[in-house]
Amino acid sequence: MIQSSSIIDEERVSEVKLTAEERSRYSRHLIMPEVTLEGQRRLKTSRVLCIGAGGLGSPAVLYLAAAGVGRLGLVDADRVELSNLQRQLLHGTTDVGRPKLESARDRIREINPNVEMHLHQGRFTSENAIEIAAPYDVVIDGSDNFPTRYLSSDVCVFARKPNIYGSVFRFDGQATVFAPHLGGPCYRCLFPEPPPAGTVPNCAEAGVLGVLPGVIGMLQAIEAIKLILGLGDSLLGRLLHFDALKMKFREFKLRRDPQCPVCGEEPTIREPIDYEQFCGSPEPVPEIPVAELKRKLEAGEALLLLDVREPYEYETARIDGAKLIPLGELPTRLSEISSDGDVVIHCHSGVRSAHAVRLLHQAGFQNVYNLTGGIDAWSEEIDPSVPRY
Ligand SMILES: [Zn+2]
């Protein structure tokens, strides 16, 4: 599927001029016959919204800013953590603890002070999404969770804006352009239903190769620029899959679903829904807070403290007395778990250990608890000598 006319109105382009500084800054664009002064003016008048200033958002907005996109909007609610720096190049070591939007603004200002930045501090939600997205020509989805992906896709369908999708998982990544108004599918055409809650781990749980979001985020930036300039064949109707281990790109054809509840012939969803509810939350499991664990340990209560992280994580940081059985080995090592006394399970932040609690419940164990916030909460609230990672 080819999309070869620019998504930017001619009228807006004609109102824009480049300064002498900009002509010099963008000279490698200006000499390209496919871009020229006109294309650069098109970039200057364009407005791109990026949801998330993390692994995908970092390369996407760094390059879009350098390329001369006139207005960049960023939505993010988080602060910079040390573990972000392995892949989120918008942020530096001295930014740890700052809101991501502040470090992103400083970095982008340094790359290209001509870019007008609009910072939307907070989460992208059903309540604010339509208003936030309204002034932009194209949306880059750099989010890492299903509720936000459905929301950003739906809002783009309602507002007839292209939604440039990207996702990463360990060594694999994928990207495409959702834009039913240009002939392609939307996210819901592909995935009418979200996967069962708790079955798909995120980067924090599964890990991601640091460079990978760089590749995918840059693909998203290239697609945005092509849509703005009206150049080439966009990823409309194609899912590009990248396998970093095999170093292979593969392509899958995507089709619009005429029955799609959002972009189909008879849409049933015409405004944002409750995406948290739609994507479901995993069944809650019994939990105990870290202070309660400390009390139980100090009182010498009979309990098994089970650590379901990976051995390298155990090497990095551990709670004294914890027994290590990585989550993947748990189903075959149930005989090592004593059924008298409480079993308290922990991982890094509490997601894997919640799976482990459900697994033990299914195997007939009782008095099994998830340690709220995992070893990370233990280091933060109880024992700072346990390293955080
Ligand atoms: Zn659709």
mmCIF file of C-alpha atoms and ligand atoms in Angstrom:
data_model
loop_
_atom_site.group_PDB
_atom_site.id
_atom_site.type_symbol
_atom_site.label_atom_id
_atom_site.label_comp_id
_atom_site.label_asym_id
_atom_site.label_seq_id
_atom_site.Cartn_x
_atom_site.Cartn_y
_atom_site.Cartn_z
ATOM 1 C CA MET A 1 0.000 0.000 0.000
ATOM 2 C CA ILE A 2 1.482 3.324 -1.005
ATOM 3 C CA GLN A 3 0.864 6.609 0.673
ATOM 4 C CA SER A 4 2.670 9.206 -1.338
ATOM 5 C CA SER A 5 1.041 12.550 -0.635
ATOM 6 C CA SER A 6 2.017 14.594 2.388
ATOM 7 C CA ILE A 7 -0.287 14.609 5.410
ATOM 8 C CA ILE A 8 0.454 18.340 5.834
ATOM 9 C CA ASP A 9 -1.846 20.913 4.197
ATOM 10 C CA GLU A 10 -0.222 22.962 1.421
ATOM 11 C CA GLU A 11 -1.649 26.108 2.945
ATOM 12 C CA ARG A 12 0.342 25.636 6.133
ATOM 13 C CA VAL A 13 3.558 24.943 4.223
ATOM 14 C CA SER A 14 3.314 28.168 2.237
ATOM 15 C CA GLU A 15 3.233 30.231 5.428
ATOM 16 C CA VAL A 16 6.594 28.912 6.670
ATOM 17 C CA LYS A 17 10.046 30.358 6.010
ATOM 18 C CA LEU A 18 13.474 29.089 6.998
ATOM 19 C CA THR A 19 16.015 31.331 8.703
ATOM 20 C CA ALA A 20 19.636 31.494 7.563
ATOM 21 C CA GLU A 21 20.591 29.374 10.562
ATOM 22 C CA GLU A 22 18.029 26.741 9.571
ATOM 23 C CA ARG A 23 19.197 26.689 5.948
ATOM 24 C CA SER A 24 22.637 25.921 7.199
ATOM 25 C CA ARG A 25 21.519 23.421 9.845
ATOM 26 C CA TYR A 26 19.410 21.444 7.384
ATOM 27 C CA SER A 27 21.697 21.775 4.371
ATOM 28 C CA ARG A 28 22.070 17.986 3.951
ATOM 29 C CA HIS A 29 18.285 17.796 3.586
ATOM 30 C CA LEU A 30 18.016 20.805 1.321
ATOM 31 C CA ILE A 31 20.353 19.331 -1.267
ATOM 32 C CA MET A 32 18.277 16.151 -1.523
ATOM 33 C CA PRO A 33 15.935 16.427 -4.509
ATOM 34 C CA GLU A 34 13.290 14.506 -2.519
ATOM 35 C CA VAL A 35 13.342 17.064 0.292
ATOM 36 C CA THR A 36 14.578 20.489 -0.837
ATOM 37 C CA LEU A 37 13.568 23.750 0.799
ATOM 38 C CA GLU A 38 9.923 22.857 0.352
ATOM 39 C CA GLY A 39 10.198 19.579 2.247
ATOM 40 C CA GLN A 40 12.123 21.261 5.032
ATOM 41 C CA ARG A 41 9.367 23.870 5.346
ATOM 42 C CA ARG A 42 6.910 20.993 5.515
ATOM 43 C CA LEU A 43 8.911 19.491 8.397
ATOM 44 C CA LYS A 44 9.050 22.862 10.119
ATOM 45 C CA THR A 45 5.285 23.245 10.047
ATOM 46 C CA SER A 46 4.661 19.651 11.182
ATOM 47 C CA ARG A 47 3.521 18.669 14.665
ATOM 48 C CA VAL A 48 4.349 15.232 16.029
ATOM 49 C CA LEU A 49 3.099 13.777 19.313
ATOM 50 C CA CYS A 50 5.139 11.025 20.948
ATOM 51 C CA ILE A 51 3.518 8.988 23.697
ATOM 52 C CA GLY A 52 6.269 7.999 26.104
ATOM 53 C CA ALA A 53 9.782 9.406 26.595
ATOM 54 C CA GLY A 54 11.306 5.962 27.098
ATOM 55 C CA GLY A 55 13.059 3.376 24.933
ATOM 56 C CA LEU A 56 11.126 4.021 21.711
ATOM 57 C CA GLY A 57 10.367 7.683 22.328
ATOM 58 C CA SER A 58 14.030 8.546 22.936
ATOM 59 C CA PRO A 59 15.445 7.779 19.476
ATOM 60 C CA ALA A 60 12.234 8.863 17.770
ATOM 61 C CA VAL A 61 12.141 12.374 19.206
ATOM 62 C CA LEU A 62 15.930 12.876 19.180
ATOM 63 C CA TYR A 63 15.990 12.307 15.424
ATOM 64 C CA LEU A 64 12.746 14.142 14.702
ATOM 65 C CA ALA A 65 14.082 17.157 16.588
ATOM 66 C CA ALA A 66 17.370 17.015 14.704
ATOM 67 C CA ALA A 67 15.500 16.661 11.400
ATOM 68 C CA GLY A 68 13.633 19.898 12.022
ATOM 69 C CA VAL A 69 10.097 18.878 12.996
ATOM 70 C CA GLY A 70 8.519 22.153 14.110
ATOM 71 C CA ARG A 71 6.585 21.035 17.143
ATOM 72 C CA LEU A 72 7.191 17.963 19.271
ATOM 73 C CA GLY A 73 4.719 16.911 21.935
ATOM 74 C CA LEU A 74 5.719 14.429 24.612
ATOM 75 C CA VAL A 75 3.487 12.613 27.073
ATOM 76 C CA ASP A 76 5.066 10.883 30.053
ATOM 77 C CA ALA A 77 4.358 10.509 33.760
ATOM 78 C CA ASP A 78 7.595 8.917 34.951
ATOM 79 C CA ARG A 79 10.844 9.984 36.515
ATOM 80 C CA VAL A 80 14.220 8.817 35.204
ATOM 81 C CA GLU A 81 15.506 5.637 36.850
ATOM 82 C CA LEU A 82 19.038 4.272 36.656
ATOM 83 C CA SER A 83 17.756 1.147 34.886
ATOM 84 C CA ASN A 84 16.301 3.338 32.084
ATOM 85 C CA LEU A 85 19.711 4.569 30.943
ATOM 86 C CA GLN A 86 20.672 1.292 29.215
ATOM 87 C CA ARG A 87 18.327 2.273 26.347
ATOM 88 C CA GLN A 88 16.570 5.612 26.939
ATOM 89 C CA LEU A 89 19.096 8.035 25.471
ATOM 90 C CA LEU A 90 17.013 11.138 26.057
ATOM 91 C CA HIS A 91 18.157 10.904 29.671
ATOM 92 C CA GLY A 92 21.599 10.973 31.269
ATOM 93 C CA THR A 93 23.142 9.807 34.506
ATOM 94 C CA THR A 94 22.674 13.156 36.254
ATOM 95 C CA ASP A 95 18.977 13.103 35.289
ATOM 96 C CA VAL A 96 18.160 10.142 37.557
ATOM 97 C CA GLY A 97 15.227 11.176 39.751
ATOM 98 C CA ARG A 98 14.118 14.041 37.469
ATOM 99 C CA PRO A 99 10.827 13.898 35.561
ATOM 100 C CA LYS A 100 11.570 12.368 32.150
ATOM 101 C CA LEU A 101 9.913 15.287 30.405
ATOM 102 C CA GLU A 102 12.387 17.726 31.955
ATOM 103 C CA SER A 103 15.479 15.819 30.910
ATOM 104 C CA ALA A 104 13.913 15.233 27.473
ATOM 105 C CA ARG A 105 13.282 18.968 27.087
ATOM 106 C CA ASP A 106 16.880 19.842 28.028
ATOM 107 C CA ARG A 107 18.332 17.252 25.662
ATOM 108 C CA ILE A 108 16.125 18.283 22.738
ATOM 109 C CA ARG A 109 16.840 21.958 23.315
ATOM 110 C CA GLU A 110 20.543 21.147 23.028
ATOM 111 C CA ILE A 111 20.031 19.182 19.801
ATOM 112 C CA ASN A 112 17.803 21.750 18.129
ATOM 113 C CA PRO A 113 16.596 24.904 19.895
ATOM 114 C CA ASN A 114 14.289 25.663 16.945
ATOM 115 C CA VAL A 115 11.924 22.880 17.998
ATOM 116 C CA GLU A 116 8.849 23.973 19.898
ATOM 117 C CA MET A 117 8.333 21.504 22.725
ATOM 118 C CA HIS A 118 4.967 20.772 24.275
ATOM 119 C CA LEU A 119 5.263 18.728 27.444
ATOM 120 C CA HIS A 120 2.231 16.806 28.654
ATOM 121 C CA GLN A 121 3.206 15.669 32.145
ATOM 122 C CA GLY A 122 1.102 12.711 33.280
ATOM 123 C CA ARG A 123 -0.403 9.615 31.758
ATOM 124 C CA PHE A 124 -2.201 9.485 28.414
ATOM 125 C CA THR A 125 -5.726 8.523 29.489
ATOM 126 C CA SER A 126 -9.276 8.243 28.142
ATOM 127 C CA GLU A 127 -9.999 11.580 29.822
ATOM 128 C CA ASN A 128 -7.199 13.618 28.227
ATOM 129 C CA ALA A 129 -6.174 11.721 25.062
ATOM 130 C CA ILE A 130 -8.448 13.443 22.533
ATOM 131 C CA GLU A 131 -7.518 16.898 23.754
ATOM 132 C CA ILE A 132 -3.790 16.131 23.899
ATOM 133 C CA ALA A 133 -3.685 14.573 20.404
ATOM 134 C CA ALA A 134 -5.875 17.193 18.724
ATOM 135 C CA PRO A 135 -3.198 19.724 17.632
ATOM 136 C CA TYR A 136 -0.852 17.096 16.140
ATOM 137 C CA ASP A 137 -0.502 15.747 12.588
ATOM 138 C CA VAL A 138 0.803 12.326 13.548
ATOM 139 C CA VAL A 139 1.155 10.264 16.728
ATOM 140 C CA ILE A 140 4.084 8.015 17.572
ATOM 141 C CA ASP A 141 3.144 5.306 20.028
ATOM 142 C CA GLY A 142 6.178 4.719 22.225
ATOM 143 C CA SER A 143 4.171 3.163 25.044
ATOM 144 C CA ASP A 144 4.896 -0.189 26.643
ATOM 145 C CA ASN A 145 1.456 -1.375 27.713
ATOM 146 C CA PHE A 146 -1.775 -2.595 26.132
ATOM 147 C CA PRO A 147 -4.231 -0.036 27.554
ATOM 148 C CA THR A 148 -2.189 2.854 26.095
ATOM 149 C CA ARG A 149 -1.750 1.100 22.719
ATOM 150 C CA TYR A 150 -5.503 0.574 22.323
ATOM 151 C CA LEU A 151 -6.180 4.111 23.510
ATOM 152 C CA SER A 152 -3.673 5.768 21.186
ATOM 153 C CA SER A 153 -4.859 3.709 18.207
ATOM 154 C CA ASP A 154 -8.543 4.400 18.894
ATOM 155 C CA VAL A 155 -7.992 8.125 19.403
ATOM 156 C CA CYS A 156 -6.046 8.319 16.132
ATOM 157 C CA VAL A 157 -8.876 6.547 14.285
ATOM 158 C CA PHE A 158 -11.441 8.990 15.739
ATOM 159 C CA ALA A 159 -9.278 11.997 14.824
ATOM 160 C CA ARG A 160 -8.075 10.604 11.459
ATOM 161 C CA LYS A 161 -4.395 10.822 12.345
ATOM 162 C CA PRO A 162 -1.725 8.245 11.489
ATOM 163 C CA ASN A 163 -0.558 6.243 14.511
ATOM 164 C CA ILE A 164 2.977 4.957 14.190
ATOM 165 C CA TYR A 165 3.281 1.791 16.200
ATOM 166 C CA GLY A 166 6.400 0.188 17.640
ATOM 167 C CA SER A 167 7.066 -2.497 20.213
ATOM 168 C CA VAL A 168 10.079 -4.358 21.557
ATOM 169 C CA PHE A 169 10.641 -7.582 23.438
ATOM 170 C CA ARG A 170 14.132 -8.894 24.279
ATOM 171 C CA PHE A 171 15.761 -9.239 20.808
ATOM 172 C CA ASP A 172 12.614 -8.689 18.732
ATOM 173 C CA GLY A 173 10.860 -5.578 17.636
ATOM 174 C CA GLN A 174 8.135 -4.535 15.251
ATOM 175 C CA ALA A 175 6.733 -1.436 13.688
ATOM 176 C CA THR A 176 3.865 -0.406 11.450
ATOM 177 C CA VAL A 177 1.642 2.549 10.586
ATOM 178 C CA PHE A 178 -2.018 2.423 11.582
ATOM 179 C CA ALA A 179 -4.197 4.791 9.558
ATOM 180 C CA PRO A 180 -7.626 3.558 8.420
ATOM 181 C CA HIS A 181 -8.327 6.948 6.814
ATOM 182 C CA LEU A 182 -5.337 6.337 4.508
ATOM 183 C CA GLY A 183 -6.389 2.757 3.727
ATOM 184 C CA GLY A 184 -4.516 0.747 6.378
ATOM 185 C CA PRO A 185 -5.786 -1.137 9.413
ATOM 186 C CA CYS A 186 -5.882 0.029 13.029
ATOM 187 C CA TYR A 187 -4.437 -1.740 16.062
ATOM 188 C CA ARG A 188 -7.822 -3.322 16.812
ATOM 189 C CA CYS A 189 -8.085 -4.815 13.311
ATOM 190 C CA LEU A 190 -5.027 -6.867 14.282
ATOM 191 C CA PHE A 191 -5.772 -7.467 17.923
ATOM 192 C CA PRO A 192 -9.517 -7.181 18.564
ATOM 193 C CA GLU A 193 -8.946 -8.485 22.091
ATOM 194 C CA PRO A 194 -6.005 -7.841 24.416
ATOM 195 C CA PRO A 195 -4.072 -10.890 25.627
ATOM 196 C CA PRO A 196 -5.201 -12.226 29.024
ATOM 197 C CA ALA A 197 -3.963 -9.887 31.745
ATOM 198 C CA GLY A 198 -0.611 -10.816 33.236
ATOM 199 C CA THR A 199 0.390 -13.185 30.394
ATOM 200 C CA VAL A 200 2.636 -10.801 28.456
ATOM 201 C CA PRO A 201 5.627 -9.524 30.417
ATOM 202 C CA ASN A 202 6.901 -5.973 29.851
ATOM 203 C CA CYS A 203 10.521 -4.798 29.528
ATOM 204 C CA ALA A 204 10.905 -4.597 33.311
ATOM 205 C CA GLU A 205 9.935 -8.247 33.632
ATOM 206 C CA ALA A 206 11.307 -9.808 30.438
ATOM 207 C CA GLY A 207 14.220 -7.547 29.592
ATOM 208 C CA VAL A 208 15.119 -5.876 26.323
ATOM 209 C CA LEU A 209 18.390 -5.526 24.458
ATOM 210 C CA GLY A 210 19.436 -1.894 24.983
ATOM 211 C CA VAL A 211 19.994 -1.098 21.303
ATOM 212 C CA LEU A 212 16.753 -2.688 20.083
ATOM 213 C CA PRO A 213 14.334 0.155 20.914
ATOM 214 C CA GLY A 214 16.874 2.403 19.177
ATOM 215 C CA VAL A 215 16.311 0.525 15.910
ATOM 216 C CA ILE A 216 12.518 0.405 16.244
ATOM 217 C CA GLY A 217 12.143 4.006 17.492
ATOM 218 C CA MET A 218 14.200 5.244 14.548
ATOM 219 C CA LEU A 219 11.995 3.281 12.146
ATOM 220 C CA GLN A 220 9.044 5.093 13.704
ATOM 221 C CA ALA A 221 10.805 8.444 13.202
ATOM 222 C CA ILE A 222 11.533 7.618 9.541
ATOM 223 C CA GLU A 223 7.894 6.702 8.964
ATOM 224 C CA ALA A 224 6.774 10.002 10.525
ATOM 225 C CA ILE A 225 9.120 11.963 8.269
ATOM 226 C CA LYS A 226 7.951 10.070 5.154
ATOM 227 C CA LEU A 227 4.317 10.811 5.980
ATOM 228 C CA ILE A 228 5.144 14.478 6.508
ATOM 229 C CA LEU A 229 7.168 14.756 3.299
ATOM 230 C CA GLY A 230 4.818 12.497 1.327
ATOM 231 C CA LEU A 231 7.683 10.247 0.273
ATOM 232 C CA GLY A 232 8.078 6.578 -0.507
ATOM 233 C CA ASP A 233 6.081 3.561 0.630
ATOM 234 C CA SER A 234 4.915 3.812 4.206
ATOM 235 C CA LEU A 235 4.458 0.838 6.532
ATOM 236 C CA LEU A 236 0.717 1.255 6.060
ATOM 237 C CA GLY A 237 -0.700 -2.268 5.829
ATOM 238 C CA ARG A 238 2.673 -3.877 6.578
ATOM 239 C CA LEU A 239 4.108 -5.034 9.884
ATOM 240 C CA LEU A 240 7.883 -4.946 9.834
ATOM 241 C CA HIS A 241 9.396 -7.439 12.251
ATOM 242 C CA PHE A 242 13.062 -7.206 13.272
ATOM 243 C CA ASP A 243 14.961 -10.120 14.806
ATOM 244 C CA ALA A 244 18.244 -8.790 16.176
ATOM 245 C CA LEU A 245 19.724 -12.257 16.831
ATOM 246 C CA LYS A 246 19.167 -13.499 13.289
ATOM 247 C CA MET A 247 19.686 -9.950 12.022
ATOM 248 C CA LYS A 248 16.646 -10.306 9.811
ATOM 249 C CA PHE A 249 13.762 -8.075 8.851
ATOM 250 C CA ARG A 250 10.554 -9.803 7.846
ATOM 251 C CA GLU A 251 7.354 -8.285 6.594
ATOM 252 C CA PHE A 252 3.749 -9.296 7.223
ATOM 253 C CA LYS A 253 0.766 -8.029 5.274
ATOM 254 C CA LEU A 254 -1.907 -6.460 7.429
ATOM 255 C CA ARG A 255 -5.501 -6.002 6.374
ATOM 256 C CA ARG A 256 -8.282 -3.846 7.632
ATOM 257 C CA ASP A 257 -11.048 -5.767 9.324
ATOM 258 C CA PRO A 258 -14.399 -4.586 7.932
ATOM 259 C CA GLN A 259 -15.933 -5.807 11.215
ATOM 260 C CA CYS A 260 -13.479 -3.770 13.331
ATOM 261 C CA PRO A 261 -15.433 -2.134 16.179
ATOM 262 C CA VAL A 262 -13.495 1.131 15.728
ATOM 263 C CA CYS A 263 -12.562 1.557 12.052
ATOM 264 C CA GLY A 264 -14.968 -0.979 10.465
ATOM 265 C CA GLU A 265 -18.053 -0.346 8.375
ATOM 266 C CA GLU A 266 -20.357 -0.231 11.376
ATOM 267 C CA PRO A 267 -18.223 0.977 14.269
ATOM 268 C CA THR A 268 -19.569 0.380 17.754
ATOM 269 C CA ILE A 269 -16.831 2.284 19.589
ATOM 270 C CA ARG A 270 -16.831 6.004 18.814
ATOM 271 C CA GLU A 271 -15.137 7.450 21.865
ATOM 272 C CA PRO A 272 -12.431 6.333 24.322
ATOM 273 C CA ILE A 273 -13.492 3.481 26.607
ATOM 274 C CA ASP A 274 -12.138 2.271 29.957
ATOM 275 C CA TYR A 275 -8.942 0.648 28.674
ATOM 276 C CA GLU A 276 -7.730 -0.594 32.037
ATOM 277 C CA GLN A 277 -10.950 -2.553 32.384
ATOM 278 C CA PHE A 278 -10.882 -3.682 28.716
ATOM 279 C CA CYS A 279 -7.350 -5.034 29.124
ATOM 280 C CA GLY A 280 -8.211 -6.468 32.532
ATOM 281 C CA SER A 281 -6.105 -6.621 35.613
ATOM 282 C CA PRO A 282 -4.731 -9.953 36.768
ATOM 283 C CA GLU A 283 -6.597 -11.702 39.596
ATOM 284 C CA PRO A 284 -5.275 -10.178 42.806
ATOM 285 C CA VAL A 285 -3.237 -12.475 45.066
ATOM 286 C CA PRO A 286 -2.743 -12.217 48.845
ATOM 287 C CA GLU A 287 0.123 -9.871 49.628
ATOM 288 C CA ILE A 288 2.177 -8.849 52.608
ATOM 289 C CA PRO A 289 4.078 -5.572 52.852
ATOM 290 C CA VAL A 290 7.850 -5.541 53.428
ATOM 291 C CA ALA A 291 7.432 -4.203 56.995
ATOM 292 C CA GLU A 292 5.295 -7.233 57.845
ATOM 293 C CA LEU A 293 7.933 -9.589 56.417
ATOM 294 C CA LYS A 294 10.578 -7.866 58.542
ATOM 295 C CA ARG A 295 8.435 -8.337 61.645
ATOM 296 C CA LYS A 296 7.836 -12.022 60.878
ATOM 297 C CA LEU A 297 11.555 -12.659 60.268
ATOM 298 C CA GLU A 298 12.558 -10.869 63.466
ATOM 299 C CA ALA A 299 9.935 -12.791 65.464
ATOM 300 C CA GLY A 300 11.430 -16.029 64.135
ATOM 301 C CA GLU A 301 8.098 -17.168 62.641
ATOM 302 C CA ALA A 302 8.202 -20.369 60.589
ATOM 303 C CA LEU A 303 8.096 -19.166 57.044
ATOM 304 C CA LEU A 304 9.665 -19.957 53.716
ATOM 305 C CA LEU A 305 10.941 -16.914 51.885
ATOM 306 C CA LEU A 306 11.003 -17.875 48.218
ATOM 307 C CA ASP A 307 12.880 -15.821 45.607
ATOM 308 C CA VAL A 308 11.680 -16.515 42.033
ATOM 309 C CA ARG A 309 14.131 -14.237 40.212
ATOM 310 C CA GLU A 310 17.007 -15.366 37.992
ATOM 311 C CA PRO A 311 20.369 -16.441 39.489
ATOM 312 C CA TYR A 312 22.179 -13.321 38.225
ATOM 313 C CA GLU A 313 19.649 -11.143 40.041
ATOM 314 C CA TYR A 314 20.199 -13.189 43.213
ATOM 315 C CA GLU A 315 23.945 -12.568 42.826
ATOM 316 C CA THR A 316 23.281 -8.833 42.551
ATOM 317 C CA ALA A 317 20.971 -8.476 45.521
ATOM 318 C CA ARG A 318 19.265 -10.873 47.923
ATOM 319 C CA ILE A 319 17.289 -10.945 51.144
ATOM 320 C CA ASP A 320 19.067 -13.054 53.776
ATOM 321 C CA GLY A 321 17.502 -16.474 54.177
ATOM 322 C CA ALA A 322 15.660 -16.469 50.838
ATOM 323 C CA LYS A 323 15.552 -19.692 48.822
ATOM 324 C CA LEU A 324 16.106 -19.196 45.099
ATOM 325 C CA ILE A 325 13.909 -21.060 42.614
ATOM 326 C CA PRO A 326 13.627 -19.122 39.333
ATOM 327 C CA LEU A 327 10.017 -18.820 38.162
ATOM 328 C CA GLY A 328 10.651 -21.015 35.096
ATOM 329 C CA GLU A 329 11.869 -23.897 37.314
ATOM 330 C CA LEU A 330 9.113 -23.598 39.900
ATOM 331 C CA PRO A 331 6.622 -26.071 38.339
ATOM 332 C CA THR A 332 9.223 -28.891 38.457
ATOM 333 C CA ARG A 333 10.620 -28.023 41.908
ATOM 334 C CA LEU A 334 7.415 -27.844 43.959
ATOM 335 C CA SER A 335 8.635 -30.734 46.153
ATOM 336 C CA GLU A 336 11.289 -28.402 47.601
ATOM 337 C CA ILE A 337 8.596 -26.187 49.074
ATOM 338 C CA SER A 338 7.476 -27.113 52.559
ATOM 339 C CA SER A 339 3.742 -26.761 53.090
ATOM 340 C CA ASP A 340 3.844 -25.999 56.815
ATOM 341 C CA GLY A 341 4.110 -22.346 57.735
ATOM 342 C CA ASP A 342 3.646 -19.351 55.460
ATOM 343 C CA VAL A 343 5.306 -19.050 52.095
ATOM 344 C CA VAL A 344 6.285 -15.495 51.145
ATOM 345 C CA ILE A 345 7.348 -15.110 47.518
ATOM 346 C CA HIS A 346 9.282 -12.213 46.095
ATOM 347 C CA CYS A 347 10.833 -11.162 42.797
ATOM 348 C CA HIS A 348 12.188 -7.757 41.743
ATOM 349 C CA SER A 349 8.993 -5.709 41.890
ATOM 350 C CA GLY A 350 6.148 -8.166 42.425
ATOM 351 C CA VAL A 351 4.877 -9.279 38.998
ATOM 352 C CA ARG A 352 6.713 -12.595 38.596
ATOM 353 C CA SER A 353 6.105 -13.460 42.240
ATOM 354 C CA ALA A 354 2.349 -12.905 41.735
ATOM 355 C CA HIS A 355 2.507 -15.556 38.958
ATOM 356 C CA ALA A 356 4.335 -17.829 41.387
ATOM 357 C CA VAL A 357 1.657 -17.328 44.063
ATOM 358 C CA ARG A 358 -1.060 -18.328 41.552
ATOM 359 C CA LEU A 359 1.002 -21.344 40.521
ATOM 360 C CA LEU A 360 1.365 -22.526 44.123
ATOM 361 C CA HIS A 361 -2.334 -21.938 44.777
ATOM 362 C CA GLN A 362 -3.162 -24.127 41.766
ATOM 363 C CA ALA A 363 -0.825 -26.796 43.142
ATOM 364 C CA GLY A 364 -2.812 -26.817 46.389
ATOM 365 C CA PHE A 365 -0.533 -24.736 48.621
ATOM 366 C CA GLN A 366 -2.165 -22.472 51.180
ATOM 367 C CA ASN A 367 -0.862 -19.492 53.145
ATOM 368 C CA VAL A 368 1.125 -18.238 50.159
ATOM 369 C CA TYR A 369 1.755 -14.506 49.962
ATOM 370 C CA ASN A 370 3.267 -12.094 47.469
ATOM 371 C CA LEU A 371 5.780 -9.617 48.890
ATOM 372 C CA THR A 372 4.437 -6.205 47.864
ATOM 373 C CA GLY A 373 6.948 -4.320 45.730
ATOM 374 C CA GLY A 374 9.468 -7.196 45.813
ATOM 375 C CA ILE A 375 13.115 -6.868 46.752
ATOM 376 C CA ASP A 376 13.071 -3.325 45.354
ATOM 377 C CA ALA A 377 10.672 -2.232 48.120
ATOM 378 C CA TRP A 378 12.763 -4.175 50.642
ATOM 379 C CA SER A 379 15.907 -2.213 49.659
ATOM 380 C CA GLU A 380 14.063 1.071 49.639
ATOM 381 C CA GLU A 381 12.107 0.736 52.880
ATOM 382 C CA ILE A 382 13.851 -1.845 55.057
ATOM 383 C CA ASP A 383 17.468 -2.550 54.168
ATOM 384 C CA PRO A 384 19.359 -0.002 52.042
ATOM 385 C CA SER A 385 22.429 -2.268 52.097
ATOM 386 C CA VAL A 386 20.607 -4.500 49.567
ATOM 387 C CA PRO A 387 21.588 -2.970 46.208
ATOM 388 C CA ARG A 388 18.782 -1.673 43.944
ATOM 389 C CA TYR A 389 18.956 -2.555 40.283
HETATM 390 ZN ZN ZN B 1 -9.668 -1.280 12.871
#
